[in-house]
Coordinates of C-alpha atoms in Angstrom, one line a residue:
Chain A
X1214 CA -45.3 -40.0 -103.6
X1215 CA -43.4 -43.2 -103.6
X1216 CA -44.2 -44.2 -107.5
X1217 CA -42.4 -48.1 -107.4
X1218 CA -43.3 -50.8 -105.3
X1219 CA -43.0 -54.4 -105.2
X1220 CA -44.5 -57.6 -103.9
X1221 CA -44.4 -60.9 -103.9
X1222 CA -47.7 -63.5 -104.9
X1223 CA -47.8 -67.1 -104.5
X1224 CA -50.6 -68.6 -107.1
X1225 CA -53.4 -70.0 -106.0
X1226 CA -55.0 -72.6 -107.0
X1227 CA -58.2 -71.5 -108.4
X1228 CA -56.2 -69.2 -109.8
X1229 CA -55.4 -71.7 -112.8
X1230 CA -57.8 -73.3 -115.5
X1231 CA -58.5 -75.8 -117.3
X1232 CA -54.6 -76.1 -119.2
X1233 CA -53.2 -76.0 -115.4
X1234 CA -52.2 -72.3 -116.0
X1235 CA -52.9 -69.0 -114.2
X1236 CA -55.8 -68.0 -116.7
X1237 CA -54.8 -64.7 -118.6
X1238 CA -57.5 -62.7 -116.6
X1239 CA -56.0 -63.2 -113.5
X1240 CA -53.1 -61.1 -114.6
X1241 CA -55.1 -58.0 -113.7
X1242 CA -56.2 -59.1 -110.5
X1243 CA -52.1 -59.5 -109.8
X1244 CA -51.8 -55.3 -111.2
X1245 CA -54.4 -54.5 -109.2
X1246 CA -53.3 -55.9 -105.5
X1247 CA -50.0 -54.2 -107.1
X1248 CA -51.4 -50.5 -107.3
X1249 CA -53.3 -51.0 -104.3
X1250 CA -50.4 -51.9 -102.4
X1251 CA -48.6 -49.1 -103.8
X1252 CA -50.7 -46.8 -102.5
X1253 CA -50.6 -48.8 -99.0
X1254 CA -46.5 -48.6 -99.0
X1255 CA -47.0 -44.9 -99.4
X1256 CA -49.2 -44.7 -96.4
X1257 CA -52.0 -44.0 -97.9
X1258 CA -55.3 -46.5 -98.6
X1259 CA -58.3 -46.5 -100.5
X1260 CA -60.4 -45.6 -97.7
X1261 CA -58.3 -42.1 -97.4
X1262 CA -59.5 -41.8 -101.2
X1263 CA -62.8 -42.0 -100.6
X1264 CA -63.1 -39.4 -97.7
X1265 CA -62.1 -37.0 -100.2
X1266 CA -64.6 -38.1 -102.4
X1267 CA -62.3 -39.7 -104.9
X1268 CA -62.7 -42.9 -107.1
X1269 CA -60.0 -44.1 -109.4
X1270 CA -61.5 -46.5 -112.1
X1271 CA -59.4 -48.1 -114.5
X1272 CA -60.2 -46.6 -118.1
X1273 CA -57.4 -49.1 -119.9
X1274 CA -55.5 -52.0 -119.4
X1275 CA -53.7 -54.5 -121.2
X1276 CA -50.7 -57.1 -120.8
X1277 CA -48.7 -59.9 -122.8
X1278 CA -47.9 -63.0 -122.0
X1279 CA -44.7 -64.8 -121.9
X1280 CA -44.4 -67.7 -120.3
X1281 CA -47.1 -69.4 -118.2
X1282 CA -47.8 -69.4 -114.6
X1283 CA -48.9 -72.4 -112.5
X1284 CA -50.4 -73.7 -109.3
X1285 CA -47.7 -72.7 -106.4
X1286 CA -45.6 -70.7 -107.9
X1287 CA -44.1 -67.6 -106.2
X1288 CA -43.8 -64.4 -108.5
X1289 CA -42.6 -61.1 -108.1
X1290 CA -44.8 -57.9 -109.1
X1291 CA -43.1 -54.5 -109.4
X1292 CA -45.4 -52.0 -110.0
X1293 CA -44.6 -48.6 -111.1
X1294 CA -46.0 -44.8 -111.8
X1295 CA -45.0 -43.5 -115.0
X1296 CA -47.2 -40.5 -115.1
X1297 CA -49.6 -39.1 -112.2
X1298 CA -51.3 -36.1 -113.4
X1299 CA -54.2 -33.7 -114.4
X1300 CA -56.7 -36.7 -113.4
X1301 CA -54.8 -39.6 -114.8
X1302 CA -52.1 -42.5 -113.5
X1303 CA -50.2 -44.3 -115.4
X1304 CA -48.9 -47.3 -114.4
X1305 CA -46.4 -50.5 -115.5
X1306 CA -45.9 -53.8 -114.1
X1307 CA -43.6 -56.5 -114.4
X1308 CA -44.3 -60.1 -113.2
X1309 CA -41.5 -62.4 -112.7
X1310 CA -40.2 -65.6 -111.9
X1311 CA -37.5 -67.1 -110.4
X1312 CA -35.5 -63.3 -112.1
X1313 CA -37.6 -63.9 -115.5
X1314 CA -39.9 -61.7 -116.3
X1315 CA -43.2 -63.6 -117.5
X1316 CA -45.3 -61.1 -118.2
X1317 CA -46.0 -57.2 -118.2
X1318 CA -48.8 -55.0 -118.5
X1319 CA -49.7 -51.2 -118.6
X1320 CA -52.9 -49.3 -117.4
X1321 CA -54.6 -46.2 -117.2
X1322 CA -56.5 -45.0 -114.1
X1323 CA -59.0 -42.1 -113.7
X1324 CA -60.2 -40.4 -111.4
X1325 CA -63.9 -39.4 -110.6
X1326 CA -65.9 -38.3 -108.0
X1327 CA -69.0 -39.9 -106.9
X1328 CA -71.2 -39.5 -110.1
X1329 CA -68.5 -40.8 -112.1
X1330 CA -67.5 -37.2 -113.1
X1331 CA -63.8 -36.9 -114.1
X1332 CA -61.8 -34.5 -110.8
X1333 CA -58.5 -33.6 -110.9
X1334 CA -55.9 -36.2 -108.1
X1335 CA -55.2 -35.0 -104.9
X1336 CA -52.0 -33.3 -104.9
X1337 CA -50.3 -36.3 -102.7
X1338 CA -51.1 -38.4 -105.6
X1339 CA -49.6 -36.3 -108.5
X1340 CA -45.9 -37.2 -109.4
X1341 CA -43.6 -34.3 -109.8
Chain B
X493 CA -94.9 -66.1 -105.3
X494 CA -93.3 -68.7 -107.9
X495 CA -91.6 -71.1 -106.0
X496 CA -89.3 -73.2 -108.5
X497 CA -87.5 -72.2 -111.7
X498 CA -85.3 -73.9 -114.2
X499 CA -82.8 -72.4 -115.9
X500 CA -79.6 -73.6 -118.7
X501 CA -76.0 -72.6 -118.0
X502 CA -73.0 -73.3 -120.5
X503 CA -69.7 -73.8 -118.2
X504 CA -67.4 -71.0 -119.2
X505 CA -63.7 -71.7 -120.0
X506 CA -62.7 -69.3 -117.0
X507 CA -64.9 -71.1 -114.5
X508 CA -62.7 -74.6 -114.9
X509 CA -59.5 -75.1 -112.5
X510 CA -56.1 -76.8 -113.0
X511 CA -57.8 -80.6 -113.0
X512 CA -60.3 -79.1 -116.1
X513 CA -63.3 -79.2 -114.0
X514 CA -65.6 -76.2 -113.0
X515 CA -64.4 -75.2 -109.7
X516 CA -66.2 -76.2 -107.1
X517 CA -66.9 -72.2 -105.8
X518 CA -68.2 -72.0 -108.7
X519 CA -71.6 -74.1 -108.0
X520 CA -72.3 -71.3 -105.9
X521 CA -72.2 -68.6 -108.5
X522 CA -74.6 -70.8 -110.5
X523 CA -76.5 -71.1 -107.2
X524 CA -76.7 -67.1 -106.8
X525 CA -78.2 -67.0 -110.7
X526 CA -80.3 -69.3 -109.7
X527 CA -82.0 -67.1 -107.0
X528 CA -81.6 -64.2 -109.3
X529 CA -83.0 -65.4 -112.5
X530 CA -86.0 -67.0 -110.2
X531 CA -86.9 -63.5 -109.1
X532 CA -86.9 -62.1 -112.3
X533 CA -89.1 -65.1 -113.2
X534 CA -91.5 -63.9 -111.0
X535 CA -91.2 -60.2 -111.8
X536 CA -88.9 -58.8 -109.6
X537 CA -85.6 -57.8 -109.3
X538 CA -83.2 -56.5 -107.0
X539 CA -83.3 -53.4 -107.7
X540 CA -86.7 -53.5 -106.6
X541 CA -85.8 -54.7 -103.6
X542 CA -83.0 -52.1 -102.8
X543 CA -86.0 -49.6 -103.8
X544 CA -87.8 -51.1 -101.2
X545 CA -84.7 -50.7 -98.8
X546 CA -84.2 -54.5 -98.8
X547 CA -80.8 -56.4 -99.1
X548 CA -80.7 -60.2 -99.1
X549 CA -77.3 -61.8 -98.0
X550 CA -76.3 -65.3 -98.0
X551 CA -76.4 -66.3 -94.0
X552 CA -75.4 -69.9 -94.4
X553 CA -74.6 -71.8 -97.9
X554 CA -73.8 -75.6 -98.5
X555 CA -73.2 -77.9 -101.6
X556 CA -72.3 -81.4 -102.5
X557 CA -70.8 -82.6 -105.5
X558 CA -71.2 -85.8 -107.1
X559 CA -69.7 -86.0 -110.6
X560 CA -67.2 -83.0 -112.3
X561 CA -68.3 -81.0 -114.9
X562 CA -66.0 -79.3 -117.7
X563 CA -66.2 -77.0 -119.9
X564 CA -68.7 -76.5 -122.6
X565 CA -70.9 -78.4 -120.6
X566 CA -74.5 -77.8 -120.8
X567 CA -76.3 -77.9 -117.2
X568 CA -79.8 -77.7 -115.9
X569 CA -80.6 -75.9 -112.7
X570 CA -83.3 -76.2 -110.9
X571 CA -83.9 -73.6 -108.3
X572 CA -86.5 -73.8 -105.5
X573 CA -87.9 -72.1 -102.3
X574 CA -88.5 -73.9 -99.8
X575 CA -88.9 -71.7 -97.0
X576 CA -90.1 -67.5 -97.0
X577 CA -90.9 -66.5 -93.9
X578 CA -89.9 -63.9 -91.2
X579 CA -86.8 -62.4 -92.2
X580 CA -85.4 -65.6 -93.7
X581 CA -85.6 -67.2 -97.9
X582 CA -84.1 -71.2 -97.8
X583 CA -83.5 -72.3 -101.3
X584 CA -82.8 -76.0 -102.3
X585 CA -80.7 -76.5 -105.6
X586 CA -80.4 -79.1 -108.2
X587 CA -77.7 -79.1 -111.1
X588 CA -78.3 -82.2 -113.9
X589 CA -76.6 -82.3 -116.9
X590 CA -78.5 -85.1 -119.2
X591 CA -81.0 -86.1 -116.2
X592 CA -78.5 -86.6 -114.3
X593 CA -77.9 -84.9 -110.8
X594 CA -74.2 -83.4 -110.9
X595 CA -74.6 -81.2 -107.6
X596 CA -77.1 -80.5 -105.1
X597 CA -77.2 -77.2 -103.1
X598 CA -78.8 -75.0 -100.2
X599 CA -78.9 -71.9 -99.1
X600 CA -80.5 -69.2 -96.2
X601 CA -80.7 -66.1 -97.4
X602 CA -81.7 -62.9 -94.7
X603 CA -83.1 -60.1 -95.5
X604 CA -81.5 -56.9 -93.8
X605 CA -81.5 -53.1 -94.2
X606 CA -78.8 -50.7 -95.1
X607 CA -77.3 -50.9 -92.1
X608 CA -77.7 -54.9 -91.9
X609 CA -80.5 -55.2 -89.5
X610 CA -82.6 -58.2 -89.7
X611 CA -85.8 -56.6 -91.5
X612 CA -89.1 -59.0 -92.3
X613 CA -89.4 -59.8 -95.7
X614 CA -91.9 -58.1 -98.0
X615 CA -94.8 -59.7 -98.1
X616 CA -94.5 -60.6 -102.2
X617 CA -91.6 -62.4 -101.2
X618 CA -93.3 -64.6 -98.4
X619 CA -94.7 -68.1 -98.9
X620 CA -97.9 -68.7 -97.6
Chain C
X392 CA -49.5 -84.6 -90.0
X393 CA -49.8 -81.6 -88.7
X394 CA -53.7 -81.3 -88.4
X395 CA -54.1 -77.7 -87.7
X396 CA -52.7 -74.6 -89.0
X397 CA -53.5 -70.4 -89.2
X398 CA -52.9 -68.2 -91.8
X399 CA -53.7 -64.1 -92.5
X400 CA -55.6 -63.4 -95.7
X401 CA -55.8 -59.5 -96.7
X402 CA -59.3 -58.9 -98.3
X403 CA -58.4 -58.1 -102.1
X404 CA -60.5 -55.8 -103.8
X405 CA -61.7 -57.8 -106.4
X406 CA -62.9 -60.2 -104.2
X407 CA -65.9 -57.9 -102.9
X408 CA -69.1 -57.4 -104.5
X409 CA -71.8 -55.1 -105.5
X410 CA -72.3 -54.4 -101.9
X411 CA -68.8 -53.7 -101.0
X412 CA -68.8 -57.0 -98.9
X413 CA -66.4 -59.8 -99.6
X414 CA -68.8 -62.1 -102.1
X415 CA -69.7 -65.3 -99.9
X416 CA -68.5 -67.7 -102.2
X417 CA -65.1 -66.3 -102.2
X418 CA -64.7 -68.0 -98.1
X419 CA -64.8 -71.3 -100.4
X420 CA -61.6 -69.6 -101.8
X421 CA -60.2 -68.8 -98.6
X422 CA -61.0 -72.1 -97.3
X423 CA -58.9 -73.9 -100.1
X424 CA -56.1 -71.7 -99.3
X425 CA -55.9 -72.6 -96.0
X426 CA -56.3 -76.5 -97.2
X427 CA -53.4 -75.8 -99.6
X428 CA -51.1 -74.1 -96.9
X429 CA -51.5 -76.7 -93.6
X430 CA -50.7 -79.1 -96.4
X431 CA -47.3 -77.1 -97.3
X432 CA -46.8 -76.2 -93.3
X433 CA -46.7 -80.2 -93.0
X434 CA -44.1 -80.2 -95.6
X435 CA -46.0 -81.4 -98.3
X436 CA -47.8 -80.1 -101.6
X437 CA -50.5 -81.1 -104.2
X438 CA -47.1 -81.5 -106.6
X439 CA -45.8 -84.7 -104.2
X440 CA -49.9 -85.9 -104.0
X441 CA -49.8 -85.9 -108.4
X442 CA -46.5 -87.6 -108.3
X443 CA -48.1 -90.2 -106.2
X444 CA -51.2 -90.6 -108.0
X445 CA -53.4 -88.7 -105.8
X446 CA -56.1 -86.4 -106.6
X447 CA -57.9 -84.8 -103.9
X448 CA -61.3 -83.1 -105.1
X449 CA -64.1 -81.5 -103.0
X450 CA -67.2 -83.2 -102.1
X451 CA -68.8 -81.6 -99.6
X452 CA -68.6 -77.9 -98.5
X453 CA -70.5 -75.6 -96.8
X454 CA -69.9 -72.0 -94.8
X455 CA -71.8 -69.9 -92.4
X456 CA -71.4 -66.2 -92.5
X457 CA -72.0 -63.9 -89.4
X458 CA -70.3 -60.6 -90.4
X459 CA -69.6 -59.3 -93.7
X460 CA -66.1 -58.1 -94.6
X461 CA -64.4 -55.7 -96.4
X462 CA -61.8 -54.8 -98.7
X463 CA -58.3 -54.2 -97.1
X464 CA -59.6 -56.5 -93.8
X465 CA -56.7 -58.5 -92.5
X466 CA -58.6 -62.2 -91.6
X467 CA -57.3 -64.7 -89.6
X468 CA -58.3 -68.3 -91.1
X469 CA -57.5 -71.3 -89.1
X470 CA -58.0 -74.4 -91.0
X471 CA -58.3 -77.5 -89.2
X472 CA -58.3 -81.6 -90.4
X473 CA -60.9 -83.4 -87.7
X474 CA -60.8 -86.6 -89.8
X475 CA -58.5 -88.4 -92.1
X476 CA -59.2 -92.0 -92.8
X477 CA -59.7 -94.4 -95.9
X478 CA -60.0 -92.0 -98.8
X479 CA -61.6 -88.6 -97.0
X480 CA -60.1 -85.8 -95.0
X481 CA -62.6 -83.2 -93.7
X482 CA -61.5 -79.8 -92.4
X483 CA -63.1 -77.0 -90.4
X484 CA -62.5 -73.7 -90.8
X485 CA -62.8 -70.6 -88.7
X486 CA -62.4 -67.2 -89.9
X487 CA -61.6 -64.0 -87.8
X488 CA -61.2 -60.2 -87.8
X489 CA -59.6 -58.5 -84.5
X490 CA -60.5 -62.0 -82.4
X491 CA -64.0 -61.8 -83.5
X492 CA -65.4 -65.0 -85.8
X493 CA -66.9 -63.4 -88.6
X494 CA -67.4 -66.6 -90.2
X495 CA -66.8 -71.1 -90.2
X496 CA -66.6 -73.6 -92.5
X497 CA -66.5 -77.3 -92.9
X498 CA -66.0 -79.3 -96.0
X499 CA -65.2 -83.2 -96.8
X500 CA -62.1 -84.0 -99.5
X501 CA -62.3 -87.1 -101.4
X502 CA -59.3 -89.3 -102.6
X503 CA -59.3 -90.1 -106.3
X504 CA -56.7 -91.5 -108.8
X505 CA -56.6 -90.0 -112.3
X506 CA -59.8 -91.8 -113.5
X507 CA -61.6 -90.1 -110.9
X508 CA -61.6 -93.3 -109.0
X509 CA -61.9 -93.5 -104.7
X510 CA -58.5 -94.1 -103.6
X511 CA -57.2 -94.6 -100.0
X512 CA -55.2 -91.6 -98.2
X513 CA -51.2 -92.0 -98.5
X514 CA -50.5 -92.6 -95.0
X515 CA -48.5 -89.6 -94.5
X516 CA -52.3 -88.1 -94.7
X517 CA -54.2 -90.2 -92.4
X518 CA -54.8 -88.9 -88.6
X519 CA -53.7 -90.9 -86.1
Chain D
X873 CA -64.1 -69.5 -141.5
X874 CA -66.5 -67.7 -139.8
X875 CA -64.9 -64.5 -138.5
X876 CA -67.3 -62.3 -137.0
X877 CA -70.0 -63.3 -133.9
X878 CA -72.4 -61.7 -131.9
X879 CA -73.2 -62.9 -128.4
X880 CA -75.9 -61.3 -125.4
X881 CA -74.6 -61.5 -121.8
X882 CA -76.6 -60.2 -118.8
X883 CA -74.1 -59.4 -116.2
X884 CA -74.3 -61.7 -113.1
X885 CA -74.0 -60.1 -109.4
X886 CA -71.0 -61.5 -108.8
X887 CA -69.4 -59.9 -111.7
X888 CA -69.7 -56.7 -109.9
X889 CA -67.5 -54.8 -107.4
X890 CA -67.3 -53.0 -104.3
X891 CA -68.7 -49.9 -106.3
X892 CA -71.3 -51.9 -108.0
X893 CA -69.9 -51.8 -111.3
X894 CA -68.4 -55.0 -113.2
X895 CA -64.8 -55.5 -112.4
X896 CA -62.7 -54.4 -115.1
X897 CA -60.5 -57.8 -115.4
X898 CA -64.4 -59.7 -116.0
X899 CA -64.2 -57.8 -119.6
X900 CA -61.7 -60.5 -120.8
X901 CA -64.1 -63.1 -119.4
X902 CA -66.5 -61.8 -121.6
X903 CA -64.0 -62.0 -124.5
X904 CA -63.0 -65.7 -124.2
X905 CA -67.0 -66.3 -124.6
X906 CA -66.7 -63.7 -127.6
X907 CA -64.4 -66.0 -129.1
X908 CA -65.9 -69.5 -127.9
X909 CA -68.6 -69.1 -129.2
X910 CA -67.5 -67.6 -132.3
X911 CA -66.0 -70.8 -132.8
X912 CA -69.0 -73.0 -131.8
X913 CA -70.8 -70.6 -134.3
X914 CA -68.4 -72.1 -136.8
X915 CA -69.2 -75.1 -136.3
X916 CA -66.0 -76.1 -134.0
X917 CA -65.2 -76.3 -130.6
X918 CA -61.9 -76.5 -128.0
X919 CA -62.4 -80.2 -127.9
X920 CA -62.0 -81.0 -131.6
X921 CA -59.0 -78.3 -131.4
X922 CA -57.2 -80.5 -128.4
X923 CA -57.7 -83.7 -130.8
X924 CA -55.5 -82.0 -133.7
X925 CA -53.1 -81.4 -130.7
X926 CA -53.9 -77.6 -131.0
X927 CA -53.7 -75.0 -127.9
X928 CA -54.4 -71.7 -128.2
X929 CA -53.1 -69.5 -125.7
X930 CA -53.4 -65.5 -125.0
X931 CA -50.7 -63.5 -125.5
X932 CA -51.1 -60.2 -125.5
X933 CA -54.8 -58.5 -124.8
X934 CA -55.7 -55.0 -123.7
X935 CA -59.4 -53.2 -123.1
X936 CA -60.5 -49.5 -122.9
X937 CA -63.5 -48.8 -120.9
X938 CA -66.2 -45.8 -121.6
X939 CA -69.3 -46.5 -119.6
X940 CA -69.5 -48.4 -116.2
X941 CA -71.8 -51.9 -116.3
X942 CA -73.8 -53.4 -113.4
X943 CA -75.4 -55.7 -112.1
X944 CA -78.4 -57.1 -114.7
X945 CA -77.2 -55.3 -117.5
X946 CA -77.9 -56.9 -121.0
X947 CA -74.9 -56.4 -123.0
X948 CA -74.0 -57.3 -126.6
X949 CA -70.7 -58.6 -127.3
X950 CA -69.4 -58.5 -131.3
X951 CA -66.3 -60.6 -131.8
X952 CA -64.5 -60.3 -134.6
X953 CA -61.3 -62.2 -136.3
X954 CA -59.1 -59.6 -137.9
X955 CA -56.0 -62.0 -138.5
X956 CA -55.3 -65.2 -139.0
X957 CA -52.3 -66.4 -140.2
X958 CA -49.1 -68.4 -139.0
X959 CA -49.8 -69.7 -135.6
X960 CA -51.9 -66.4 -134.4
X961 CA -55.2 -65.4 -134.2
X962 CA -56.1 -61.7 -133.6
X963 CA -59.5 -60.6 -132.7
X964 CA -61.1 -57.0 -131.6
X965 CA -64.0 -56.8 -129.5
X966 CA -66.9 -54.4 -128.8
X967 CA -69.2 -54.2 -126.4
X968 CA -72.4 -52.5 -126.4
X969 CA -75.5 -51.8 -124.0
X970 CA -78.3 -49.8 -125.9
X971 CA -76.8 -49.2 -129.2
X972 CA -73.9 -47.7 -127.4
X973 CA -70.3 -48.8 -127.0
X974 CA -69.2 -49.7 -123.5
X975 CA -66.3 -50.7 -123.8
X976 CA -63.6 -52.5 -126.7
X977 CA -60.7 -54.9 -126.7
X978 CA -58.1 -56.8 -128.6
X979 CA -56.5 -60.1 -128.2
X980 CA -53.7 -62.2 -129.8
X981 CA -54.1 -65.8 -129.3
X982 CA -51.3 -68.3 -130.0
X983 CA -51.6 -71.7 -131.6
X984 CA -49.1 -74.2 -129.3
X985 CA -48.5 -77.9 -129.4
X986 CA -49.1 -79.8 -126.1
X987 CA -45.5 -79.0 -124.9
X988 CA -46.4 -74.9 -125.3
X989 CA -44.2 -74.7 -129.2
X990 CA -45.6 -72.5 -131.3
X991 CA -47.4 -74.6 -134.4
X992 CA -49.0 -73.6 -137.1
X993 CA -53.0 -73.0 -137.3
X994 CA -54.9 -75.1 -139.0
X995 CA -56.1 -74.4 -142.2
X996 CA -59.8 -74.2 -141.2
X997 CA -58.7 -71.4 -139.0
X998 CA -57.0 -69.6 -141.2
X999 CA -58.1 -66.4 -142.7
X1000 CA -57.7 -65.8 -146.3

């Protein structure tokens, strides 16, 4: 499967707080239109995930900070799969700006079936 | 059932925009705990309701604003039904923050099944 | 100005809720954007309105919702300004799915200057 | 100072997702409120921090989730400082519903002037 993608986000404006910058929890709202876009470049959506009776929930996440974001702003996301297997993906991101990167963050994704029990991925999900 | 309930809601940090007032989507998030916590006032809760086969969704939704609030701010809301009847629950909304009235709000709310059919309420949720 | 613009929103997943639908006060979101992007369509942005003093907050808004959408739903929102004299600008909003309105909108801006004081449009703002 | 705080939240609806559990990027929500009102427990709050010119700003944070939340859940949140020294603050978090752990986190928060330069804490924030 395609395991790097990248896309582009203008900030909006509720997307700041009170300091006039993109509030730190937003970030994962960014990684998660990044994975799920992923998947879309790779022709495949989460509605295709559920018909097999597969949920991928994130089980970690984290990111740092380097320089803030504001109001109008137009960053690129590259999202990437650094490990797909057993019932686990991995992935990175990078957020930048104008070429500067201004903030990354990694995460863990499992995946379960409809009682939330851990399932092996689908094989067109697994890296190689 | 009770008709009117008050409840106190600390503005979050998160819930502030880039001019350091609480966004103004966010009076309706207040608005939907207002509903919520006025159920449980009265004994019920949602989960009763979905129990009961019985989903209430926001058909129509209005507010008007007349002084910011920020955060750390301590507001009252009061939270009343004015209307229960057929299918249909109309709410009226009042946020005060030291007496005075910051925001005023109102809502239809319709009852539907799982498949989102108009369905009468339950009679426990009817006024009389 | 331009006093009528159209934009595409893709439903983000974070923006649905406990009933897989998008939550209804994330239209007021929607609505904004479309606010924020006639503005830039007209070749202006809030950055030129702070320069000049200009604060433009919400006092009014409201929505009504006829069809619930989903996650991964490509809208259509077309934002329109019906009235733009002394120090407010209203806007309606329409949103569709495959030509169909799922849902409108209609909300009144004010004008304020830092203190939070009524101020009269710039006339680039005003409608003719 | 004060360095460890325990706060109750009951998860709003709007907190939740498309598969009815709380969003994973709401977590840090529940942080900053962790560490708010740690330090209104202490006696302090953001305002009295902006006086001394002080900012703090995330840096870096990350969460592992064990166990789903939803909608009415009461959770308990413990904050707790584990540095504080220089011009950062760490803290770890732990979330629990029932006695048992739902989820943890960790957060470094950095002390900036109003032009985002790193400055040192004040003392009264300081661990010792």
């Amino acid at each position: 499967m395609l395991t790097e993608h990248e896309i582009s986000i203008r900030v909006r404006y509720h997307e700041t707080d009170g300091q006039g910058h993109v509030h730190h929890a937003n970030y994962f709202l960014f990684f998660e239109l990044g994975r799920t876009e992923l998947l879309r470049a790779a022709g495949h959506d989460y509605d295709q995930l559920e018909r097999e009776g597969i949920h991928l929930v994130v089980s970690a996440i984290s990111a740092q900070y380097f320089r803030p974001c504001r109001f109008g702003d137009v960053l690129k996301l590259r999202t990437r799969v650094t490990y797909a297997k057993g019932a686990r993906v991995l992935h990175e991101y990078e957020l930048l700006r104008d070429g500067e990167v201004v903030a990354v963050g990694q995460s863990t994704v499992a995946c379960v079936d409809h009682e939330g029990k851990v399932k092996r991925l689908p094989k067109w999900l697994m890296s190689t």
